[in-house]
Coordinates of C-alpha atoms and ligand atoms in Angstrom, one line a residue:
M25 CA 84.1 57.2 100.9
I26 CA 84.7 52.7 100.4
R27 CA 85.9 52.9 104.4
I28 CA 82.0 54.2 105.2
F29 CA 80.4 51.0 103.6
K30 CA 82.0 48.6 105.9
Y31 CA 79.3 49.7 108.4
L32 CA 77.0 48.2 105.9
K33 CA 75.5 44.9 107.0
P34 CA 75.5 41.5 105.1
K35 CA 72.1 41.8 104.7
E36 CA 72.3 45.2 103.4
W37 CA 74.8 43.7 101.2
I38 CA 73.0 40.5 99.7
Q39 CA 69.9 43.4 99.2
A40 CA 72.0 46.0 97.2
V41 CA 73.5 42.3 95.5
I42 CA 69.3 41.4 94.8
S43 CA 68.8 45.7 93.4
L44 CA 72.3 44.8 91.4
V45 CA 70.0 41.8 89.7
F46 CA 67.3 43.8 89.0
I47 CA 69.6 46.7 87.8
V48 CA 71.0 44.1 84.7
V49 CA 67.4 43.0 83.6
Q50 CA 65.8 46.4 83.8
V51 CA 69.4 47.7 81.4
W52 CA 68.2 44.5 79.5
L53 CA 65.4 45.2 78.8
D54 CA 65.8 48.8 78.2
L55 CA 67.9 48.0 75.5
K56 CA 65.4 45.7 74.3
L57 CA 63.4 48.1 73.1
P58 CA 64.9 49.2 70.7
D59 CA 65.6 45.9 68.7
Y60 CA 61.5 45.3 68.9
M61 CA 61.1 48.9 67.1
A62 CA 63.2 48.3 64.5
E63 CA 61.6 44.5 64.1
I64 CA 58.0 46.8 64.0
T65 CA 59.6 49.6 61.5
Q66 CA 60.6 45.8 58.9
L67 CA 57.3 44.8 59.4
V68 CA 55.8 48.1 58.6
Q69 CA 57.7 48.2 55.9
T70 CA 57.3 45.3 54.2
S71 CA 54.4 44.6 52.3
D72 CA 53.4 40.7 52.6
S73 CA 53.8 41.3 56.4
E74 CA 50.9 40.0 58.7
M75 CA 49.4 42.5 61.4
S76 CA 49.8 39.9 63.8
E77 CA 53.6 39.5 63.8
I78 CA 53.6 43.7 64.1
W79 CA 50.7 42.7 67.5
K80 CA 53.0 40.3 68.9
A81 CA 56.2 42.4 68.4
G82 CA 54.5 45.1 70.0
G83 CA 53.1 43.3 72.6
Y84 CA 57.3 42.0 73.3
M85 CA 57.3 45.8 73.6
L86 CA 54.8 46.3 76.0
L87 CA 56.0 43.3 78.5
C88 CA 60.1 45.1 78.2
A89 CA 58.4 48.3 79.1
L90 CA 56.6 46.4 82.1
G91 CA 59.1 44.3 83.3
S92 CA 62.3 47.5 82.9
L93 CA 59.3 49.2 85.3
V94 CA 58.3 46.2 87.7
S95 CA 62.5 46.0 88.1
A96 CA 63.0 50.2 89.1
I97 CA 59.9 50.0 91.4
L98 CA 62.0 46.7 92.9
V99 CA 65.2 49.0 92.8
G100 CA 64.3 51.7 94.8
F101 CA 62.4 49.8 97.2
F102 CA 65.9 47.9 98.0
A103 CA 67.9 51.4 97.3
A104 CA 66.0 53.4 99.8
R105 CA 65.8 50.4 102.7
I106 CA 69.1 49.7 102.4
A107 CA 69.9 53.5 102.6
S108 CA 67.3 54.5 105.4
S109 CA 68.9 51.4 107.5
F110 CA 72.2 52.2 106.7
S111 CA 72.0 56.0 108.2
Q112 CA 70.0 54.7 111.0
R113 CA 72.7 52.5 112.3
L114 CA 75.3 55.4 111.5
R115 CA 73.9 57.6 113.6
S116 CA 73.7 55.4 116.4
L117 CA 77.4 54.7 115.7
L118 CA 77.9 58.3 115.9
F119 CA 75.8 59.4 118.6
N120 CA 77.8 56.3 120.9
K121 CA 80.5 57.0 119.7
V122 CA 80.7 61.4 121.2
E123 CA 79.4 60.1 124.0
S124 CA 82.5 57.7 124.6
F125 CA 84.8 61.1 124.4
S126 CA 86.1 63.1 126.6
M127 CA 86.1 66.3 126.3
E128 CA 89.2 66.7 124.4
E129 CA 88.0 65.0 121.6
I130 CA 84.6 67.0 122.1
N131 CA 86.7 70.9 121.6
R132 CA 88.8 69.0 118.8
F133 CA 85.7 68.5 116.7
S134 CA 83.3 71.8 118.4
T135 CA 79.7 70.6 119.0
S136 CA 78.3 72.3 116.1
S137 CA 80.0 70.1 114.3
L138 CA 79.3 66.6 115.3
I139 CA 75.5 67.6 115.2
T140 CA 76.2 68.4 111.8
R141 CA 77.6 65.2 111.3
S142 CA 75.7 63.5 112.5
T143 CA 72.6 65.1 110.7
N144 CA 73.3 67.0 107.4
D145 CA 76.8 65.1 106.5
I146 CA 74.8 61.7 106.9
T147 CA 71.8 62.7 104.8
Q148 CA 74.0 63.2 101.7
I149 CA 75.8 59.3 102.4
Q150 CA 71.7 58.5 102.3
M151 CA 71.1 60.5 99.7
L152 CA 74.3 58.6 97.8
V153 CA 73.4 55.1 98.9
T154 CA 69.6 55.6 97.6
M155 CA 70.5 57.0 94.2
G156 CA 74.0 56.0 93.9
L157 CA 72.5 52.2 93.5
Q158 CA 69.8 52.9 91.1
I159 CA 72.1 55.1 89.1
I160 CA 76.1 54.6 89.3
I161 CA 75.6 51.2 88.9
K162 CA 73.4 51.3 86.0
A163 CA 75.0 54.3 84.4
P164 CA 78.4 52.4 83.4
I165 CA 76.8 48.9 82.5
M166 CA 74.3 50.7 80.6
A167 CA 76.7 53.2 78.9
V168 CA 78.9 49.6 78.1
W169 CA 75.8 47.6 76.9
A170 CA 74.7 50.4 74.2
V171 CA 77.7 50.9 73.0
T172 CA 78.4 47.5 72.0
K173 CA 75.1 47.8 70.2
I174 CA 75.5 50.9 67.8
A175 CA 78.9 49.8 67.2
G176 CA 79.7 48.8 63.5
K177 CA 75.9 49.9 62.6
G178 CA 77.2 53.2 61.2
F179 CA 80.5 55.3 61.0
E180 CA 79.2 58.5 61.0
W181 CA 76.3 57.4 63.4
T182 CA 79.1 56.3 65.9
L183 CA 81.4 59.8 65.4
A184 CA 78.3 62.2 65.7
T185 CA 77.8 60.0 68.7
G186 CA 81.8 60.4 69.8
V187 CA 81.3 63.9 69.6
A188 CA 78.5 64.4 72.4
V189 CA 79.9 62.4 74.5
L190 CA 82.8 64.1 74.2
I191 CA 81.4 67.7 75.1
L192 CA 79.5 66.2 78.0
L193 CA 82.6 65.2 79.0
V194 CA 84.2 68.3 78.8
L195 CA 80.9 69.3 80.7
V196 CA 81.9 67.2 83.4
A197 CA 85.6 68.5 83.7
F198 CA 84.0 71.6 83.7
I199 CA 81.9 70.3 87.3
M200 CA 84.6 68.8 88.2
V201 CA 87.1 71.7 88.2
F202 CA 85.0 74.8 89.0
V203 CA 81.9 73.2 91.1
L204 CA 83.0 70.5 93.4
P205 CA 85.6 72.6 95.2
K206 CA 82.3 74.2 96.0
F207 CA 80.8 71.2 97.2
R208 CA 83.1 70.8 99.6
K209 CA 83.0 74.1 100.8
M210 CA 79.5 73.4 101.8
Q211 CA 79.4 71.0 104.6
T212 CA 82.3 73.6 106.9
L213 CA 79.9 76.2 105.7
T214 CA 76.3 74.3 107.0
D215 CA 78.9 73.7 109.9
N216 CA 78.9 77.6 110.8
L217 CA 75.9 77.9 109.8
T218 CA 74.8 75.2 112.7
R219 CA 77.6 76.9 115.1
V220 CA 76.0 80.8 114.7
A221 CA 72.3 79.5 115.1
R222 CA 73.3 77.4 118.6
E223 CA 75.5 80.2 119.9
N224 CA 72.6 82.5 119.6
L225 CA 69.9 80.7 120.9
T226 CA 72.0 79.1 123.9
G227 CA 72.2 82.9 124.7
L228 CA 69.3 84.6 124.3
R229 CA 68.6 85.7 126.8
V230 CA 72.2 87.6 127.2
V231 CA 71.5 89.0 123.2
R232 CA 68.1 90.5 124.4
A233 CA 69.6 92.1 127.4
Y234 CA 72.8 94.0 125.7
N235 CA 70.1 94.9 122.2
A236 CA 72.9 92.3 120.6
E237 CA 70.0 91.0 118.1
D238 CA 71.3 93.1 115.5
Y239 CA 75.3 91.9 116.1
Q240 CA 73.8 88.1 116.1
E241 CA 71.5 88.9 113.0
Q242 CA 74.8 90.3 111.3
K243 CA 76.2 87.0 112.6
F244 CA 73.9 85.5 110.9
E245 CA 73.1 86.4 107.8
K246 CA 77.2 86.6 107.1
A247 CA 76.9 82.4 107.7
N248 CA 74.0 82.4 105.4
E249 CA 75.2 84.7 103.3
E250 CA 77.7 82.8 102.8
L251 CA 76.0 79.1 102.3
T252 CA 73.9 80.8 100.3
Y253 CA 76.4 82.2 98.0
T254 CA 77.6 79.0 97.6
N255 CA 74.3 76.9 97.2
L256 CA 73.4 79.3 94.4
F257 CA 77.0 79.3 92.7
T258 CA 76.2 75.8 92.4
N259 CA 72.6 75.6 91.7
R260 CA 73.2 78.0 89.1
A261 CA 75.7 76.0 87.2
M262 CA 74.0 72.8 87.5
S263 CA 70.5 75.0 86.1
V264 CA 72.6 75.7 83.2
M265 CA 73.9 72.1 82.9
M266 CA 70.7 70.2 81.9
P267 CA 69.1 72.1 79.5
V268 CA 72.9 71.8 77.8
M269 CA 72.1 68.6 78.6
S270 CA 69.7 68.1 76.7
M271 CA 69.7 70.1 74.2
I272 CA 73.3 67.8 73.3
M273 CA 70.4 64.8 73.3
S274 CA 68.3 66.9 70.9
G275 CA 71.2 68.0 69.0
L276 CA 72.3 64.4 68.8
S277 CA 68.5 63.1 67.8
L278 CA 69.0 66.1 65.0
A279 CA 72.3 65.3 63.4
I280 CA 71.2 60.9 63.6
Y281 CA 68.5 61.8 61.2
W282 CA 70.5 64.5 59.7
I283 CA 73.1 61.7 58.7
G284 CA 70.5 59.0 58.0
A285 CA 68.8 61.6 55.4
Y286 CA 71.7 62.1 53.3
L287 CA 72.4 58.3 53.4
I288 CA 69.2 57.1 52.4
N289 CA 69.1 59.1 50.2
A290 CA 72.3 57.9 49.1
A291 CA 71.6 54.4 48.5
E292 CA 70.3 51.8 46.7
A293 CA 66.4 51.0 47.2
T294 CA 67.0 47.9 48.5
D295 CA 69.1 49.5 51.1
R296 CA 67.3 51.4 52.0
L297 CA 64.5 50.0 54.1
T298 CA 67.5 48.1 56.6
L299 CA 69.4 51.7 57.1
F300 CA 66.0 53.2 58.2
S301 CA 65.4 51.0 60.7
N302 CA 69.4 50.9 61.3
M303 CA 68.6 54.9 62.1
V304 CA 65.5 54.1 64.3
V305 CA 67.3 51.7 66.4
F306 CA 71.4 54.0 66.2
S307 CA 69.0 56.9 67.6
S308 CA 67.5 54.8 70.3
Y309 CA 70.7 53.2 71.7
A310 CA 72.3 56.6 71.3
M311 CA 70.0 58.1 73.4
Q312 CA 70.5 55.1 76.0
V313 CA 74.0 56.3 75.8
I314 CA 73.4 60.0 76.3
M315 CA 70.9 59.0 79.1
A316 CA 73.9 57.0 80.7
F317 CA 76.3 60.1 80.5
L318 CA 73.9 61.8 81.9
M319 CA 73.5 59.9 85.2
L320 CA 76.9 59.9 85.4
V321 CA 77.6 63.4 85.6
M322 CA 74.7 63.2 88.4
I323 CA 77.1 61.0 90.2
F324 CA 80.0 63.6 89.7
I325 CA 77.3 65.9 90.9
M326 CA 76.6 64.0 94.1
L327 CA 80.0 62.0 94.7
P328 CA 82.4 64.3 95.5
R329 CA 79.5 65.9 98.5
A330 CA 78.9 62.4 100.1
S331 CA 82.9 61.7 99.7
V332 CA 83.5 64.7 102.1
S333 CA 80.5 63.7 104.7
A334 CA 81.8 59.9 104.7
K335 CA 85.7 61.1 105.2
R336 CA 84.0 63.8 107.9
V337 CA 81.8 61.0 109.3
N338 CA 84.5 58.5 109.0
E339 CA 86.8 60.6 111.4
V340 CA 84.8 61.2 114.3
L341 CA 84.4 56.8 114.1
D342 CA 88.0 56.3 113.6
T343 CA 88.4 59.0 116.2
Q344 CA 89.9 57.3 119.9
P345 CA 88.9 58.3 122.8
T346 CA 91.7 59.3 124.6
I347 CA 90.2 58.5 127.5
K348 CA 90.6 54.7 127.7
D349 CA 88.4 52.1 129.8
G350 CA 90.1 50.5 132.6
H351 CA 89.4 47.0 134.0
V352 CA 89.4 47.0 137.6
T353 CA 85.7 47.8 139.3
E354 CA 86.6 47.4 143.2
G355 CA 89.3 49.9 145.0
L356 CA 91.6 47.6 147.6
Q357 CA 90.0 46.2 150.4
G358 CA 89.5 47.9 153.7
L359 CA 89.5 51.7 151.7
K360 CA 86.4 53.5 150.6
G361 CA 86.2 57.1 149.4
E362 CA 89.9 57.5 149.5
V363 CA 90.9 60.0 147.3
T364 CA 95.0 60.5 146.9
F365 CA 96.5 63.4 144.7
N366 CA 100.1 61.8 144.3
H367 CA 102.5 64.7 142.7
V368 CA 99.7 65.5 139.8
S369 CA 100.6 68.1 136.9
F370 CA 98.3 68.8 134.1
K371 CA 97.8 71.0 131.2
Y372 CA 95.5 71.1 128.4
P373 CA 95.9 69.9 125.1
D374 CA 97.8 72.1 123.1
A375 CA 98.2 74.2 125.6
A376 CA 101.8 75.6 126.7
D377 CA 101.7 75.9 130.0
Y378 CA 100.6 73.7 133.2
V379 CA 97.4 74.4 135.2
I380 CA 98.0 72.4 137.5
E381 CA 101.2 71.9 138.7
D382 CA 102.2 69.6 141.2
V383 CA 99.3 69.1 143.4
S384 CA 99.6 65.7 146.2
F385 CA 97.1 65.7 149.1
T386 CA 95.4 62.5 150.3
V387 CA 91.6 62.6 151.2
K388 CA 90.1 60.2 154.0
Q389 CA 86.8 58.5 154.4
G390 CA 83.6 60.7 155.5
E391 CA 86.1 63.5 155.1
T392 CA 85.4 66.5 153.6
I393 CA 87.9 68.4 151.6
A394 CA 87.9 71.8 149.9
F395 CA 89.8 74.0 147.1
I396 CA 89.9 77.9 147.5
G397 CA 91.3 80.4 145.7
S398 CA 91.1 82.8 142.8
T399 CA 89.2 82.9 139.3
G400 CA 91.1 80.5 137.1
S401 CA 93.5 79.1 140.0
G402 CA 92.5 75.8 138.2
K403 CA 90.4 74.6 141.0
S404 CA 87.5 73.0 138.6
T405 CA 90.5 71.6 136.4
L406 CA 91.9 70.0 139.1
I407 CA 88.3 68.3 140.6
N408 CA 88.1 67.1 136.8
L409 CA 90.6 65.2 137.3
V410 CA 88.9 63.2 139.6
P411 CA 86.3 61.5 137.2
R412 CA 88.3 61.6 134.4
F413 CA 87.1 64.3 132.2
F414 CA 90.8 64.7 131.0
D415 CA 93.4 62.3 132.3
V416 CA 96.8 63.6 134.4
T417 CA 99.4 64.8 132.3
E418 CA 102.3 63.9 135.2
G419 CA 101.2 62.0 138.7
E420 CA 98.5 60.2 139.7
V421 CA 94.9 60.4 141.1
L422 CA 93.7 57.1 143.3
I423 CA 90.5 56.3 144.7
D424 CA 90.6 53.9 147.1
G425 CA 94.1 53.3 146.0
V426 CA 93.8 52.7 142.7
N427 CA 94.9 54.8 139.8
V428 CA 91.8 56.2 138.5
K429 CA 92.8 55.3 134.7
E430 CA 92.3 51.7 136.2
Y431 CA 88.8 51.5 136.7
S432 CA 86.5 50.7 134.0
I433 CA 84.9 54.4 133.4
E434 CA 81.0 52.6 134.8
S435 CA 82.9 51.3 138.5
L436 CA 84.6 54.9 138.7
N437 CA 81.4 56.8 137.3
N438 CA 79.2 54.4 140.3
K439 CA 81.7 55.7 143.4
I440 CA 81.3 59.1 142.2
G441 CA 78.3 62.0 142.6
Y442 CA 79.2 65.0 140.3
V443 CA 77.9 68.3 140.6
P444 CA 78.7 70.6 137.8
Q445 CA 79.7 74.0 138.5
K446 CA 77.0 74.9 135.7
A447 CA 73.2 72.5 137.0
V448 CA 72.1 70.5 133.7
M449 CA 68.7 70.1 133.4
F450 CA 67.0 67.4 131.3
K451 CA 63.8 67.6 129.8
G452 CA 61.3 65.5 132.0
T453 CA 60.3 65.6 135.4
V454 CA 61.7 66.7 138.8
S455 CA 62.2 62.8 139.5
S456 CA 63.8 62.1 136.4
N457 CA 66.2 64.2 136.8
V458 CA 66.7 63.4 140.1
A459 CA 66.6 59.5 139.6
Y460 CA 68.7 59.9 136.4
G461 CA 71.4 57.7 134.7
D462 CA 72.5 53.9 136.6
N463 CA 74.8 54.3 139.9
G464 CA 75.1 49.9 139.2
S465 CA 72.1 49.5 141.5
A466 CA 68.5 48.2 141.4
G467 CA 67.0 51.5 140.1
Y468 CA 65.7 54.3 142.7
N469 CA 62.4 54.3 144.3
E470 CA 60.1 57.4 145.1
D471 CA 61.5 57.5 148.9
E472 CA 65.3 57.4 147.5
V473 CA 64.4 60.6 145.4
K474 CA 61.9 62.2 148.1
R475 CA 64.8 61.7 150.3
A476 CA 67.3 62.8 147.9
V477 CA 65.5 66.2 147.2
Q478 CA 65.0 67.0 151.3
I479 CA 68.9 66.7 151.7
A480 CA 69.4 68.7 149.0
Q481 CA 66.6 71.2 150.5
G482 CA 64.7 71.3 147.5
A483 CA 61.3 69.4 149.1
D484 CA 59.4 73.0 149.9
F485 CA 59.6 74.5 146.2
V486 CA 59.1 71.0 144.9
E487 CA 56.2 69.8 146.6
K488 CA 54.9 73.8 146.1
M489 CA 55.3 73.0 142.4
D490 CA 51.8 72.0 140.2
D491 CA 52.4 67.7 140.0
G492 CA 54.9 67.5 142.9
Y493 CA 57.8 65.1 141.8
N494 CA 56.1 64.5 138.4
A495 CA 56.1 68.5 137.3
L496 CA 57.7 69.1 134.1
I497 CA 61.2 70.4 134.0
S498 CA 61.9 72.2 130.2
Q499 CA 65.0 71.4 128.4
G500 CA 67.8 73.4 130.5
G501 CA 65.8 73.7 133.4
T502 CA 64.5 77.1 132.1
N503 CA 61.6 77.1 134.2
V504 CA 63.3 77.0 137.4
S505 CA 65.3 79.1 139.2
G506 CA 69.4 78.8 139.2
G507 CA 69.2 77.6 142.8
Q508 CA 66.0 75.1 142.3
K509 CA 68.4 73.7 139.6
Q510 CA 71.7 73.8 141.6
R511 CA 69.7 71.8 144.4
L512 CA 68.1 69.5 142.0
A513 CA 71.3 68.8 140.4
I514 CA 72.7 68.5 144.2
A515 CA 69.7 66.3 145.3
R516 CA 70.9 63.9 141.6
A517 CA 74.2 63.4 143.1
V518 CA 72.9 61.9 146.4
C519 CA 70.4 59.7 145.4
R520 CA 73.5 58.3 143.2
K521 CA 74.5 56.9 146.9
P522 CA 78.2 57.6 146.4
E523 CA 81.5 57.3 148.0
I524 CA 82.4 60.2 147.1
Y525 CA 80.8 64.0 146.4
I526 CA 82.3 66.4 143.8
F527 CA 80.9 69.7 143.9
D528 CA 82.7 72.5 141.9
D529 CA 81.8 75.4 143.1
S530 CA 77.8 74.3 143.4
F531 CA 76.2 75.8 146.0
S532 CA 77.1 79.3 144.7
A533 CA 73.3 79.7 143.2
L534 CA 72.5 78.9 146.9
D535 CA 71.1 82.2 149.5
Y536 CA 74.1 82.1 153.0
K537 CA 71.5 80.1 155.3
T538 CA 70.3 77.1 152.6
D539 CA 74.1 77.0 151.7
R540 CA 74.7 76.3 155.6
V541 CA 71.6 73.8 156.2
L542 CA 72.3 72.0 153.5
R543 CA 75.8 71.1 154.0
S544 CA 74.9 70.4 157.6
V545 CA 72.0 67.9 156.7
L546 CA 74.1 66.7 153.6
K547 CA 77.1 66.0 156.6
K548 CA 74.4 64.0 158.5
E549 CA 72.6 62.2 156.2
T550 CA 75.3 60.5 154.4
A551 CA 78.0 60.6 157.3
G552 CA 80.7 58.4 155.6
V553 CA 81.0 60.0 152.1
T554 CA 83.7 62.0 150.6
S555 CA 83.4 65.6 149.8
M556 CA 85.3 67.5 147.6
I557 CA 84.4 70.7 147.9
V558 CA 85.3 74.0 145.2
A559 CA 83.5 77.6 147.1
Q560 CA 84.3 81.2 146.2
R561 CA 82.8 81.4 149.6
I562 CA 84.8 81.1 152.6
G563 CA 81.4 80.5 154.4
T564 CA 81.5 77.3 152.5
I565 CA 84.4 75.8 153.4
M566 CA 85.7 77.0 156.7
D567 CA 84.2 73.5 158.5
A568 CA 86.2 71.3 155.8
D569 CA 88.9 69.4 157.2
Q570 CA 91.0 70.4 154.8
I571 CA 91.4 73.5 152.7
I572 CA 93.7 73.3 150.1
V573 CA 94.7 76.8 148.8
L574 CA 95.6 77.2 145.3
D575 CA 97.2 79.6 143.7
E576 CA 98.4 79.6 139.8
G577 CA 97.7 76.2 139.7
K578 CA 100.0 75.6 142.9
V579 CA 99.1 74.6 146.0
V580 CA 99.8 77.9 148.4
G581 CA 98.6 76.2 151.6
N582 CA 96.8 73.0 152.8
G583 CA 94.9 72.9 156.3
T584 CA 92.1 74.0 158.6
H585 CA 90.6 77.4 158.4
K586 CA 92.4 78.0 161.9
E587 CA 95.6 76.8 160.7
L588 CA 95.5 78.6 157.1
L589 CA 94.4 81.9 158.6
R590 CA 97.2 81.8 160.5
D591 CA 99.9 80.8 158.8
C592 CA 98.6 81.6 154.0
D593 CA 98.4 85.0 153.3
V594 CA 97.1 84.2 150.1
Y595 CA 94.4 82.8 152.2
R596 CA 93.9 85.3 155.0
E597 CA 93.6 87.5 152.0
I598 CA 90.4 86.0 151.1
A599 CA 88.2 85.5 154.1
M600 CA 89.4 89.1 155.0
S601 CA 87.8 90.4 152.3
Q602 CA 84.6 88.1 153.2
L603 CA 84.6 87.7 156.7
S604 CA 84.1 90.2 159.5
E605 CA 86.6 90.6 162.4
E606 CA 83.9 88.9 164.7
E607 CA 83.8 86.1 162.0
L608 CA 87.5 86.1 161.8
I609 CA 88.5 84.9 165.3
S610 CA 85.3 82.6 166.1
Ligands
ATP715 N1 89.3 73.7 128.4 C1 90.3 74.3 128.4 N2 91.1 74.2 127.9 C2 92.0 75.0 127.8 N3 92.6 76.0 128.6 C3 91.8 76.1 129.8 C4 90.1 74.9 130.3 N4 89.2 75.1 130.8 C5 90.2 75.6 131.3 N5 91.0 76.6 130.7 C6 92.1 77.4 131.9 O1 92.7 76.1 133.0 C7 93.0 77.7 133.7 C8 92.3 77.1 135.3 O2 90.2 77.4 134.8 P1 89.9 76.5 136.0 O3 88.2 76.6 135.4 O4 90.4 74.7 136.7 O5 89.7 77.8 137.4 P2 88.6 78.0 138.3 O6 90.1 78.0 139.4 O7 87.9 76.4 138.5 O8 87.8 78.8 138.3 P3 86.7 79.7 138.3 O9 86.5 79.7 140.5 O10 86.6 80.9 137.7 O11 85.4 78.7 138.4 C9 92.2 78.9 133.4 O12 93.6 80.4 132.8 C10 91.4 78.4 132.2 O13 91.6 79.2 131.2

């Protein structure tokens, strides 16, 4: 928990210290009140006392109460400020950290847990800072101060207060043993609920199409019920706790007055007045002691939950991305867009078997290399090693003669135009989706966007949309078709003017004609740019300069379409299942 506070800024520490001063002032003023109350009680009981003296003591009491109020408001103000700016910083730090994560870390934490950690967990920490500054610091000061005030003021009363405190401590122990583990569980259950809700929303179309609403509802209900029951348990325990606490407070008041009545009754007439005023003062201080313990109970309730949250946030912030940034910005002189795989093998983190085994090839500037193979043969995995979504387990991947690990991530990304298997669209316009990100140049102008969309064979449908290039694209691109999304995703890569295109099965949603036209325009308009294409369709890759045939992660064929038809059984099998006799011969 403490470690999370290293993210507080000096300015916030200063504000916390100022709050501390005001808390001390507030406690001092609060504990001054019973003194004036005792003075007034004495004055009222003394026959020759002046009215003005009572007014004076009453005035001081009022000033103390007002001073305490102002201090409390100031502490509340500082606490809110510190807590909100602190949580804002934590959210940004988390967001930036998650952005630096490779797929390995994202998969390890899971997306839903990362969302809960950036939202709910930070809210818990924020609540603790807001309340904590007011309570955590105030409670012990108040408890110790009030105890010193009542010490020696009457053995019987002290004993009664001691018993009340003991009962309170038993209650705190009960909370620690039974309720705290539930608070810990609550965060994991919240993760679970986020995961189920997210899964349902992203897969809504499939859920509906398969009449799986009931199944999804049951899943959600299960997660929801688990969280609700845990919530109910803790809230019920707390709801019992609060009245019990008030009962202890009232019981203690009653005990003090009861004991007081006996003591006054047994005392000499001259001592009675002092005893009475002592009793009034004692009961006020005793209430402060109990109040301080009540606050401590609240801390015991909040602290564990917030400390679980802090641990979860720290876990993310302390994680070092496995993909380390390099320093090189340029490849070897004279090379541009050349990709070499040198005996590359790869296995996914925690997986036992290699997905890619001993793959070697070189593709030169302006050439097209294609990868084909059955599903699960490792094509996507292989090309994902170029932009370092994962790092190779063995061997090396070179771009322009330099190992990809040595490039700064930014420079590496500037060389690549990556189009994923599933086109990703962001909420915005056609233009903002195409002119997306930064390629190290001065940004993209309107003409560049239009040209990119034209090359990607998207101009027709974009110009037909209301507002054309300014037409709105909803989150995930739900208002455009699969093929349109793919074309916009390709346009985005073209707009970057990269050295190397990576198309991970990016033509699959296009009809054959568009696929063919797009590739020929791309080749003509972006001559000199290397292309790495993963495809299922022979038609998409048969013109490639080099085709790699993968089977269970191993290269079983490498050559041109014609060479492979002649020499590679796996390729011939795929080709024969897709092309007619004439197409095969031609
Ligand atoms: N994140 C991952 N963690 C663990 N294993 C994975 C992961 N992604 C893929 N795999 C495994 O790696 C193997 C190769 O997957 P990959 O996606 O590279 O195949 P592919 O040839 O591109 O298939 P497809 O043509 O169906 O897209 C598969 O057996 C798959 O189960």
